[in-house]
Tab-separated table of N, CA and C and ligand atoms in Angstrom:
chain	number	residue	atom	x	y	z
A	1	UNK	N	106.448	162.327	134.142
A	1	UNK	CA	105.253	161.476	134.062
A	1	UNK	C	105.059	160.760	135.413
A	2	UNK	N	103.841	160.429	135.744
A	2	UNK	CA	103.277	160.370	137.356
A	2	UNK	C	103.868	158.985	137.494
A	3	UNK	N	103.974	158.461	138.890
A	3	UNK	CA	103.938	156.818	138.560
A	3	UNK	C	102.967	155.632	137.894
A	4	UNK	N	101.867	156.238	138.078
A	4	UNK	CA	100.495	155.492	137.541
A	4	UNK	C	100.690	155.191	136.234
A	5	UNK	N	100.853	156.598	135.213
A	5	UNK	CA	101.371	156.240	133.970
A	5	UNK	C	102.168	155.898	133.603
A	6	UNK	N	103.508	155.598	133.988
A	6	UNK	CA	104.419	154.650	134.201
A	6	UNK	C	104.583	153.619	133.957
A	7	UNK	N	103.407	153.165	135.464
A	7	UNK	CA	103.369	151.338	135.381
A	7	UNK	C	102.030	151.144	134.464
A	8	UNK	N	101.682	151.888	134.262
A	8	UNK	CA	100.262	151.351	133.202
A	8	UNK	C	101.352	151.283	131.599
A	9	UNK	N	101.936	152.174	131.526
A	9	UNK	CA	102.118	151.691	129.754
A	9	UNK	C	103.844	150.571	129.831
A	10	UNK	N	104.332	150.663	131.240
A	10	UNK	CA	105.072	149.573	131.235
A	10	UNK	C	104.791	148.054	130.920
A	11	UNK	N	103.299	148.071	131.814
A	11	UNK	CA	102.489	146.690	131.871
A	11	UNK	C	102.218	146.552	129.907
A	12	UNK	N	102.687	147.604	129.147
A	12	UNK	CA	102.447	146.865	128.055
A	12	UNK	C	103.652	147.394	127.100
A	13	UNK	N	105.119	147.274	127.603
A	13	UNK	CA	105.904	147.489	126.554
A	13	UNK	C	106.071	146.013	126.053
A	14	UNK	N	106.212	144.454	126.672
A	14	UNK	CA	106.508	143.451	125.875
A	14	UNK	C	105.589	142.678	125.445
A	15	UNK	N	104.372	143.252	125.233
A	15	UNK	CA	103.010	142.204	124.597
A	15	UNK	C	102.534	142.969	123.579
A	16	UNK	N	102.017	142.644	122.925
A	16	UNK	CA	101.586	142.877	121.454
A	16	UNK	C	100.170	142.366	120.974
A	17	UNK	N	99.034	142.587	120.164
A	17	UNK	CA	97.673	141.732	120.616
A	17	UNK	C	98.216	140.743	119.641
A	18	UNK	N	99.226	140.001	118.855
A	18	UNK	CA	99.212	139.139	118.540
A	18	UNK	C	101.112	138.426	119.102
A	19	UNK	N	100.990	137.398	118.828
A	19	UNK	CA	102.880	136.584	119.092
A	19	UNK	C	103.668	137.383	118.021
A	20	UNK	N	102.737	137.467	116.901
A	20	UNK	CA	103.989	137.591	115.962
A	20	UNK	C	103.318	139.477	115.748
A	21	UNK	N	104.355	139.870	114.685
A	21	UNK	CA	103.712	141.018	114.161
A	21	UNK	C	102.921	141.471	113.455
A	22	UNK	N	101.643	141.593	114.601
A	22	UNK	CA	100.435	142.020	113.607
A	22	UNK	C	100.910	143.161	112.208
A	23	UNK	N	101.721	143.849	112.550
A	23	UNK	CA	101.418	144.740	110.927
A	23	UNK	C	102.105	144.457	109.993
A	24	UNK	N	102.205	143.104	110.091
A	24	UNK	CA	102.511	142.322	108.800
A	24	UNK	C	101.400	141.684	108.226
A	25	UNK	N	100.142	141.497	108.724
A	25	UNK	CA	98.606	141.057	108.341
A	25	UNK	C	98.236	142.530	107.270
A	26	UNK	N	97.983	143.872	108.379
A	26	UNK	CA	97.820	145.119	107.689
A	26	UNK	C	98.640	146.380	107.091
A	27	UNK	N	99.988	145.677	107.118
A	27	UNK	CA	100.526	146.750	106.263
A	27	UNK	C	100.471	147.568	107.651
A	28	UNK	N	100.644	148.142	108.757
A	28	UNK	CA	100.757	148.471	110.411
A	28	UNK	C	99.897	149.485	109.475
A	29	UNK	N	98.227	149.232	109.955
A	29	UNK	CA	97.120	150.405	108.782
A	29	UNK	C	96.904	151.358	110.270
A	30	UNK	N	97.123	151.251	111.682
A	30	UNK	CA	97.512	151.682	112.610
A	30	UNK	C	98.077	152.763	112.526
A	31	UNK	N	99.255	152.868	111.986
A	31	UNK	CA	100.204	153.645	112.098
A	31	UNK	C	100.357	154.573	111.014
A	32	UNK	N	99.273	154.623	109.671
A	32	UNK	CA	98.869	155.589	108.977
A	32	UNK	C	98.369	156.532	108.596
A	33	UNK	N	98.250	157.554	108.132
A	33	UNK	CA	97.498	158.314	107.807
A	33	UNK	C	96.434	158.249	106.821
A	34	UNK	N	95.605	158.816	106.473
A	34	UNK	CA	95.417	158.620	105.159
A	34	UNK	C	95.634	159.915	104.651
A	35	UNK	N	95.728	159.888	102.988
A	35	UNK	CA	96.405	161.500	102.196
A	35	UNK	C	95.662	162.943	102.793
A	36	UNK	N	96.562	163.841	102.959
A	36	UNK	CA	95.836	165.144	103.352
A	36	UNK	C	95.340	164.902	104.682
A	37	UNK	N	95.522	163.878	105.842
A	37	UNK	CA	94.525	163.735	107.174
A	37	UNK	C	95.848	164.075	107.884
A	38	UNK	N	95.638	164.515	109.363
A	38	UNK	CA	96.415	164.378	110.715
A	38	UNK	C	95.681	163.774	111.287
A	39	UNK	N	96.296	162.520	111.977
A	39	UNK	CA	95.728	161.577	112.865
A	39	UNK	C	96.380	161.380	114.152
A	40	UNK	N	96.363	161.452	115.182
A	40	UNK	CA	96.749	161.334	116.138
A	40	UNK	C	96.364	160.446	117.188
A	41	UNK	N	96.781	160.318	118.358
A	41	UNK	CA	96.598	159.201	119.626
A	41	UNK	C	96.153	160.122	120.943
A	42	UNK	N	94.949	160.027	121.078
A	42	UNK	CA	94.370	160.441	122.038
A	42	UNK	C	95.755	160.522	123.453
A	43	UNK	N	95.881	161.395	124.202
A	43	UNK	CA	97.061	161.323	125.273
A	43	UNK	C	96.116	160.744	126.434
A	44	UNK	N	97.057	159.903	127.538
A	44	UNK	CA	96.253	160.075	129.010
A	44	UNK	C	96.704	161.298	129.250
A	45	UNK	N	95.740	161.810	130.958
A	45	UNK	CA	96.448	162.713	131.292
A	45	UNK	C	97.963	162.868	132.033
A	46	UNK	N	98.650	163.784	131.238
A	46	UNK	CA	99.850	164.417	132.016
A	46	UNK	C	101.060	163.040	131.049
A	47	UNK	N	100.401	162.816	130.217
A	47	UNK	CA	101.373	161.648	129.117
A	47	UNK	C	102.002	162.826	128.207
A	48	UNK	N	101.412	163.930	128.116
A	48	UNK	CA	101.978	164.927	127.052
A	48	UNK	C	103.554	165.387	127.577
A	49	UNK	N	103.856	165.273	128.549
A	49	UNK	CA	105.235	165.715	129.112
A	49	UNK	C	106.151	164.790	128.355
A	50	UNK	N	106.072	163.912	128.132
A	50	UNK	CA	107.219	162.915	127.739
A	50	UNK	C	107.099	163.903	125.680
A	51	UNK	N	106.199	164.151	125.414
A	51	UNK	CA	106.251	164.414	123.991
A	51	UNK	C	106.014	165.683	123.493
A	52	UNK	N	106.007	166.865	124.340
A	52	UNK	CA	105.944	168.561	123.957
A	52	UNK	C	107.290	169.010	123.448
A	53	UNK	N	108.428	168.476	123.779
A	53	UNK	CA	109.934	168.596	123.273
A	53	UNK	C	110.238	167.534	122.617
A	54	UNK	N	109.824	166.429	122.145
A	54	UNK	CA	110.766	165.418	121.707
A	54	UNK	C	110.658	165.564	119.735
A	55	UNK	N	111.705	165.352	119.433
A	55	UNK	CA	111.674	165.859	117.685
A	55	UNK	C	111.038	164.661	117.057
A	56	UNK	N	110.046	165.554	116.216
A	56	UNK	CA	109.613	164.705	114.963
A	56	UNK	C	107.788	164.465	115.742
A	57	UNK	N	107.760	165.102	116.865
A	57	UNK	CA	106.512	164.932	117.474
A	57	UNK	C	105.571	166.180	117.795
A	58	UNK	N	104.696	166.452	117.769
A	58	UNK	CA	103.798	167.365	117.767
A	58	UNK	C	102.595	167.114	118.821
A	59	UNK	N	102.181	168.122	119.505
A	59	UNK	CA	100.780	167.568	120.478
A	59	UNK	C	100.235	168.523	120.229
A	60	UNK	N	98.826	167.909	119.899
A	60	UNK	CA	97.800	168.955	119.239
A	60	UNK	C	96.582	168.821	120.394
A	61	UNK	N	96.032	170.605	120.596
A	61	UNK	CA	94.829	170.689	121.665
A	61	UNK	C	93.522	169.866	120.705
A	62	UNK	N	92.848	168.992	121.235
A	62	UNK	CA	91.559	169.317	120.685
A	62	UNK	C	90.486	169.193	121.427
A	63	UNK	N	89.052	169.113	120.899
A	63	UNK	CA	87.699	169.010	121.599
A	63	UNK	C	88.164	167.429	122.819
A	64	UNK	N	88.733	166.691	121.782
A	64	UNK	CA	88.456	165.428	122.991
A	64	UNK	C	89.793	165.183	123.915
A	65	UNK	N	90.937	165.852	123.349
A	65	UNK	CA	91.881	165.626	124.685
A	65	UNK	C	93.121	166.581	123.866
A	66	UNK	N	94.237	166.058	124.678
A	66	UNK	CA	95.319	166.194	123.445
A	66	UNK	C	95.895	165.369	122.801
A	67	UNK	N	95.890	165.728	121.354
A	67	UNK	CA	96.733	164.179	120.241
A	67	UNK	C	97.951	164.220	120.437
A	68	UNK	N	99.127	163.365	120.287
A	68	UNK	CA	100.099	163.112	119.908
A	68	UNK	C	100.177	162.687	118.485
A	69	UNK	N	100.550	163.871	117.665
A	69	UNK	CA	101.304	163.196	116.300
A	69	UNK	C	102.385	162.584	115.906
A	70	UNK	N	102.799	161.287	115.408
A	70	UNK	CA	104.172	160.930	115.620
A	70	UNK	C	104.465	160.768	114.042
A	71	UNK	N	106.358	160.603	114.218
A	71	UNK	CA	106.613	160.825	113.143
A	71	UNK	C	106.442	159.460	111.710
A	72	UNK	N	105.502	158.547	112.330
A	72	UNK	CA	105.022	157.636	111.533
A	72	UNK	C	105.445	156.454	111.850
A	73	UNK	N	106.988	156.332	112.377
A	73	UNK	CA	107.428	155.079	113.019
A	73	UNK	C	107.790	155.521	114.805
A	74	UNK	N	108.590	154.498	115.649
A	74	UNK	CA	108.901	154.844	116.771
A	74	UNK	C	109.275	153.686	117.682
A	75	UNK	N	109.749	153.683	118.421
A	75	UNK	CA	110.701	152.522	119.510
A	75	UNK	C	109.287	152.523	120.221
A	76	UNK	N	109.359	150.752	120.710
A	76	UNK	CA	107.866	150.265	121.672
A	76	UNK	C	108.141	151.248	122.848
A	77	UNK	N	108.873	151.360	123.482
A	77	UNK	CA	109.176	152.270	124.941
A	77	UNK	C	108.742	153.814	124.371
A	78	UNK	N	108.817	154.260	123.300
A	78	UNK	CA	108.653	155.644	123.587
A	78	UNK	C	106.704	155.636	123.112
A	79	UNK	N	106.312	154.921	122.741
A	79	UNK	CA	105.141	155.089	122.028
A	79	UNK	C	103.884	155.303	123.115
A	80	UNK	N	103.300	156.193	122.806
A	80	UNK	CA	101.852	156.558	123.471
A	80	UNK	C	101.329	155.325	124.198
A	81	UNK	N	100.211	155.432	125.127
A	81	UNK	CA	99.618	154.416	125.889
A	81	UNK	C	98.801	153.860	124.437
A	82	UNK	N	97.976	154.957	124.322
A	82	UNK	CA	97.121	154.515	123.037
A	82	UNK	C	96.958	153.537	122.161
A	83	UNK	N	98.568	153.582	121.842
A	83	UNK	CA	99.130	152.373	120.562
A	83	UNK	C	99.290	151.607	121.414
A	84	UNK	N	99.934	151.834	122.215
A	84	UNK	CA	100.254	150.188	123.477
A	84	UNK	C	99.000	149.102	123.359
A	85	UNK	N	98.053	149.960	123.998
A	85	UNK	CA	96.546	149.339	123.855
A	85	UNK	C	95.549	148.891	122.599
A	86	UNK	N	95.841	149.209	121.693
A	86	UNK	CA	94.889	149.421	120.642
A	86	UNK	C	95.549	147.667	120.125
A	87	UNK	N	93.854	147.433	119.424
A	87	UNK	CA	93.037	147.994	119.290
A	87	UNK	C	91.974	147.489	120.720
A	88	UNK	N	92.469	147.474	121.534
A	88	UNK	CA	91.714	147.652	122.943
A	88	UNK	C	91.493	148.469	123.654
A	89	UNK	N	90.610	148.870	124.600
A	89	UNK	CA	90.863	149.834	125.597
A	89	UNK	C	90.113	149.124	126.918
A	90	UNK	N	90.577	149.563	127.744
A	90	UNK	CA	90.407	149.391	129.400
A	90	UNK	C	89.059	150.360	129.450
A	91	UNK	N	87.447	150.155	129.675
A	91	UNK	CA	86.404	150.890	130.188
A	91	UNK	C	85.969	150.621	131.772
A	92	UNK	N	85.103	151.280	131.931
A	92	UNK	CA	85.052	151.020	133.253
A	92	UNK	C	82.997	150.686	133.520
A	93	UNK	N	82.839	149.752	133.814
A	93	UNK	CA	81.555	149.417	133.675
A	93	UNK	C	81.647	148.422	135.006
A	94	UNK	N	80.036	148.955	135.445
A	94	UNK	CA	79.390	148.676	137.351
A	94	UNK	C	80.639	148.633	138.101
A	95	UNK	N	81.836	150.082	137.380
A	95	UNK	CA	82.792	150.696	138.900
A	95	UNK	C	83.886	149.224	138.801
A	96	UNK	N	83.809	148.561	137.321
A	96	UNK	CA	85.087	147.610	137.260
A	96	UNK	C	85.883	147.932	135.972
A	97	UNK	N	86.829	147.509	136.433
A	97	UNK	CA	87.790	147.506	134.847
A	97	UNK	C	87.490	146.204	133.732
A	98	UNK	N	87.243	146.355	132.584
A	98	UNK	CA	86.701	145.343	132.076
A	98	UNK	C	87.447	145.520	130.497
A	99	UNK	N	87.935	144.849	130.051
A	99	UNK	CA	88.697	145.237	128.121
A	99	UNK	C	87.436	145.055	127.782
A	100	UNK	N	87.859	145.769	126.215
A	100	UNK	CA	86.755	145.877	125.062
A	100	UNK	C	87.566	146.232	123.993
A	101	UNK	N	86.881	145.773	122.808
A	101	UNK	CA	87.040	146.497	121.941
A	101	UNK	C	87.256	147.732	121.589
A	102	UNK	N	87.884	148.729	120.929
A	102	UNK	CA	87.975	149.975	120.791
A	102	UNK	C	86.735	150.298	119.547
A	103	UNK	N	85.901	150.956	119.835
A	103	UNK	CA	84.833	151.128	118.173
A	103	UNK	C	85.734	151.867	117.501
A	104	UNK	N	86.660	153.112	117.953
A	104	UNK	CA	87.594	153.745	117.117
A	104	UNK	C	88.328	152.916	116.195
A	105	UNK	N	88.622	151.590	116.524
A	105	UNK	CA	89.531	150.991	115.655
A	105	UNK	C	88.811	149.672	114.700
A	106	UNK	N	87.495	149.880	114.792
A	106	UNK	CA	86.661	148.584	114.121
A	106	UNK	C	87.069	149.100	112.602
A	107	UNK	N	87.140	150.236	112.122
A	107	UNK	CA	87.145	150.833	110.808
A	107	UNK	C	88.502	150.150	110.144
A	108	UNK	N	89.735	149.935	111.218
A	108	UNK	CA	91.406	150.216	110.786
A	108	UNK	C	91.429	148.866	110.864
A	109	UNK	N	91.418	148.192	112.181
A	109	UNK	CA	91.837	147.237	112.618
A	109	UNK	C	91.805	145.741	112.227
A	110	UNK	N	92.596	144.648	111.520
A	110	UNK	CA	91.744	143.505	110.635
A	110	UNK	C	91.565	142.582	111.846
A	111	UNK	N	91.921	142.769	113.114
A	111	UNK	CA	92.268	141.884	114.669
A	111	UNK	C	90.199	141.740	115.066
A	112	UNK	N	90.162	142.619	114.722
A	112	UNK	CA	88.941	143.353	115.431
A	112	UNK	C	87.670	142.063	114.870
A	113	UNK	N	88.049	141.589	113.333
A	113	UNK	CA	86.620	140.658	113.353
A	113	UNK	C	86.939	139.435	113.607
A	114	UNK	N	88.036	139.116	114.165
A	114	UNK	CA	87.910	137.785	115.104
A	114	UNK	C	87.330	138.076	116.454
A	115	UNK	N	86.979	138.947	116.312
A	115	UNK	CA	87.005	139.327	118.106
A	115	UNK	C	88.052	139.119	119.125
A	116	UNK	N	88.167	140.039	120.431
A	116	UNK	CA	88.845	140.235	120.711
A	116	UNK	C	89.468	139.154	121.481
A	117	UNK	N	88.859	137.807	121.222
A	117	UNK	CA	89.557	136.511	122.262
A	117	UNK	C	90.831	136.037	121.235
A	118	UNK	N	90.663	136.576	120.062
A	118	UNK	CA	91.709	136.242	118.875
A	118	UNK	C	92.874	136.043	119.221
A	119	UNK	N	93.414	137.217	119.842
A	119	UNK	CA	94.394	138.294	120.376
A	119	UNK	C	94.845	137.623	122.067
A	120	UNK	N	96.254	137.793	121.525
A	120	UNK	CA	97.050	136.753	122.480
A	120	UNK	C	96.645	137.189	124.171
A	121	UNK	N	96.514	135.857	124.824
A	121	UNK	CA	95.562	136.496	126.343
A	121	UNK	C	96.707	136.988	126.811
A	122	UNK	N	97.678	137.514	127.136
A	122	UNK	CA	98.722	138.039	127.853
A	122	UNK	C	98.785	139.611	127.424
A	123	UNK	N	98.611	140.030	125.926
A	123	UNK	CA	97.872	140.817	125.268
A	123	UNK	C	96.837	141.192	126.481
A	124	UNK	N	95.956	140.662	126.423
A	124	UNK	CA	94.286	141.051	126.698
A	124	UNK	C	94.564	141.046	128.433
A	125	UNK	N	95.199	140.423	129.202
A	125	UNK	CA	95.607	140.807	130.504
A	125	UNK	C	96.625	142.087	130.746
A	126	UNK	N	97.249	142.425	129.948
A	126	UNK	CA	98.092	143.425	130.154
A	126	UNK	C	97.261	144.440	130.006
A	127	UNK	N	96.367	144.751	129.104
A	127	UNK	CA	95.507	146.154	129.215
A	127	UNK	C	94.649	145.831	130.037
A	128	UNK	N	94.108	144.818	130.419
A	128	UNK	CA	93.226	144.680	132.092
A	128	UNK	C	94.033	145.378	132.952
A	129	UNK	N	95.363	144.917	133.253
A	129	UNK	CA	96.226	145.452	134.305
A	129	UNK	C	96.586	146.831	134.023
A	130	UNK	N	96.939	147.319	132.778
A	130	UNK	CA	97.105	148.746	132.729
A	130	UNK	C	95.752	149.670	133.283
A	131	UNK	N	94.505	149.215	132.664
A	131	UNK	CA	93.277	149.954	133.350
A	131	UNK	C	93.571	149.735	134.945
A	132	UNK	N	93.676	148.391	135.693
A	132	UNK	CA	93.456	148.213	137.035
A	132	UNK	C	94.372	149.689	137.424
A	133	UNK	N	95.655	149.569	136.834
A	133	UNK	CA	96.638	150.427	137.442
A	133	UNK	C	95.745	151.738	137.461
A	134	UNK	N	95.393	152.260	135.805
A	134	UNK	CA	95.048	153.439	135.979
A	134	UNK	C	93.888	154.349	136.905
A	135	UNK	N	92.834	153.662	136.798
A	135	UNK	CA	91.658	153.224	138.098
A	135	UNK	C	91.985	153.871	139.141
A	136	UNK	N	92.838	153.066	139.517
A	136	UNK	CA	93.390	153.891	140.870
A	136	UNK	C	93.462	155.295	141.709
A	137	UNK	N	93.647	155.823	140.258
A	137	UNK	CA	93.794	157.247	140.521
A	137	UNK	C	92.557	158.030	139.820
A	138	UNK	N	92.464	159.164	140.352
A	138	UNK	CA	91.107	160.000	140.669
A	138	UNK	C	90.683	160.470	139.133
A	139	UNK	N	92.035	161.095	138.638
A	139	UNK	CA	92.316	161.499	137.338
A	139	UNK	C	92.261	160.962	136.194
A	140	UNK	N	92.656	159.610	136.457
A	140	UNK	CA	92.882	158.647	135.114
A	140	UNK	C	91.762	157.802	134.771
A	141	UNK	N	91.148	157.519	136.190
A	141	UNK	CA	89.471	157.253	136.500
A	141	UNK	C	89.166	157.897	135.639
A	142	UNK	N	88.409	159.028	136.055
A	142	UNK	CA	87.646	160.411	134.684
A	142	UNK	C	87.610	159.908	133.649
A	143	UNK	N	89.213	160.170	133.050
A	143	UNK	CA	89.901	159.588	131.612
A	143	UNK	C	89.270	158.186	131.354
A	144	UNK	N	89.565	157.526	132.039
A	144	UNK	CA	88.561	155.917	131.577
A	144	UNK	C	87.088	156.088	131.425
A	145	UNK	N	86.726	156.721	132.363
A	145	UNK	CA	84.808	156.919	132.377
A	145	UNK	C	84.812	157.591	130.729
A	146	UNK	N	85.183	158.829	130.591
A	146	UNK	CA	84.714	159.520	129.672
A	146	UNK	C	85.050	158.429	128.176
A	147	UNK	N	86.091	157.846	127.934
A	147	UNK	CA	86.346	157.404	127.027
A	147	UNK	C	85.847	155.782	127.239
A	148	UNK	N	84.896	155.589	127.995
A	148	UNK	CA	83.514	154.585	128.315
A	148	UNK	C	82.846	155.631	127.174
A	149	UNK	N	82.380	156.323	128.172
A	149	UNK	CA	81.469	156.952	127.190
A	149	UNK	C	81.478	157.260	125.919
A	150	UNK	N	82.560	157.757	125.848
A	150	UNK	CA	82.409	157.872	123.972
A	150	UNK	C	82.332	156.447	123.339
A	151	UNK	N	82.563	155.216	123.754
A	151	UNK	CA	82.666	154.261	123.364
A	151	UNK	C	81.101	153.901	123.033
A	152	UNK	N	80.375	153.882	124.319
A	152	UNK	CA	78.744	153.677	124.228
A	152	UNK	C	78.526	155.033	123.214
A	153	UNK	N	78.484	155.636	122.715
A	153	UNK	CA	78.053	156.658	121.476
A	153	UNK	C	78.269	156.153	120.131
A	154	UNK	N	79.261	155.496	120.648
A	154	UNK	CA	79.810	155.109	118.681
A	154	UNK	C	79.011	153.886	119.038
A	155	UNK	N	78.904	153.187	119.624
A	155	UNK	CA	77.927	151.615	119.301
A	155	UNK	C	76.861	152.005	118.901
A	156	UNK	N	76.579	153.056	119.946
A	156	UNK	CA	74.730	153.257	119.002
A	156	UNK	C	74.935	153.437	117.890
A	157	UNK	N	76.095	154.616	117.479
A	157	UNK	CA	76.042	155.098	116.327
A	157	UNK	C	75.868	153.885	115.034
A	158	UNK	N	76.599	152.742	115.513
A	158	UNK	CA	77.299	152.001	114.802
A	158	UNK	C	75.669	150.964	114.600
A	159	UNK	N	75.296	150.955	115.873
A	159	UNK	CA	74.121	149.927	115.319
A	159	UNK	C	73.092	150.910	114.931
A	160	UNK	N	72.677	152.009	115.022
A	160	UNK	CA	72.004	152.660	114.088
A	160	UNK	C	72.272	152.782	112.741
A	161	UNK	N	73.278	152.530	112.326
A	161	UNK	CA	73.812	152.485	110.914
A	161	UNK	C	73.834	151.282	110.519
A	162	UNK	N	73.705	150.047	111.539
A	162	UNK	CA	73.673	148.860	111.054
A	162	UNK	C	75.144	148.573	110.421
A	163	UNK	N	76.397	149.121	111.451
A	163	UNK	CA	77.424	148.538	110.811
A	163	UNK	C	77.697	147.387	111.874
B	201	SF4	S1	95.728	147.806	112.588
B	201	SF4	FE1	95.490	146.088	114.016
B	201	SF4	S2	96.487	144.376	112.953
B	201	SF4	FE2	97.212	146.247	111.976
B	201	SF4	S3	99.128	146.779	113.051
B	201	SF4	FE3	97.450	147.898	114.040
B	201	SF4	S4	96.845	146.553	115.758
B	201	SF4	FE4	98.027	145.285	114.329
B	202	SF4	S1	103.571	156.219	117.843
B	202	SF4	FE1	104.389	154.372	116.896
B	202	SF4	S2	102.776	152.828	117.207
B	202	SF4	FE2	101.837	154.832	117.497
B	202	SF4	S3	101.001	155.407	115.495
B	202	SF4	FE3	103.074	156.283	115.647
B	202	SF4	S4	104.406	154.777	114.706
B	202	SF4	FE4	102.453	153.741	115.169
């Protein structure tokens, strides 16, 4: 794994979006499935190396990247950027790094209707700093733009539906 991804999901092995343990509010509804579904964690790029051999884990191709399936639990150090971040993500808007909300996780997440100032600021600076890190690079850029974008799709979606 490159250095970029490195120090980006380092900047968030000891923060959490709350002090204590959020998935004691939801039952960690994060870290579930629901019956009959595969759910997975979107990968950055070149994050799949740490998890194509490791047991109890699976990486699946799809339309929007590759998933990591995990085996339902897992140590903070080995866990995807994804979960690190969630329910935040680092976008990139007028060429800056800026947090947001994830719309992927408005459905799961109970953090999400306090809004995201809820959520401990050391929390909410650490995925600033993981985006700053990722930014950097040409590749992980892309990866942030595009998953901007899907973000602006689901809002419309979301206020066209009036959720
Ligand atoms: S769904 Fe939200 S509140 Fe629940 S464990 Fe995940 S991040 Fe924490
Ligand atoms: S990798 Fe860990 S944090 Fe992420 S969904 Fe699986 S158990 Fe939850």
């Amino acid at each position: 794994m490159d250095e970029v991804l490195k120090k980006a999901r380092e900047a968030l092995t000891a923060v959490t979006p709350l002090r204590s343990d959020c998935g004691k509010v939801c039952g960690a509804r994060c870290c579930r499935s629901m019956d009959g579904e595969v759910t997975g964690m979107l990968l950055f790029p070149g994050e799949e190396e740490a998890y194509l051999d490791k047991k109890g884990w699976q990486v699946l191709k799809t339309k929007s990247g590759l998933l990591a399936v995990c085996p339902g639990e897992c140590d903070r150090t080995e866990r995807p950027l994804a979960c690190r971040i969630f329910p935040l993500l680092p976008v990139i808007r007028d060429g800056k790094v800026k947090i947001a909300a994830d719309e992927r996780a408005r459905a799961v997440c109970p953090l999400l209707r306090q809004g995201i100032k809820g959520m401990d600021p050391a929390f909410r600076e650490a995925v600033r700093q993981a985006g700053e890190v990722l930014a950097e690079k040409p590749e992980q850029r892309l990866f942030l733009e595009m998953l901007t974008a899907g973000q602006d799709e689901l809002k419309i979606l979301r206020e066209r539906l009036g959720g």
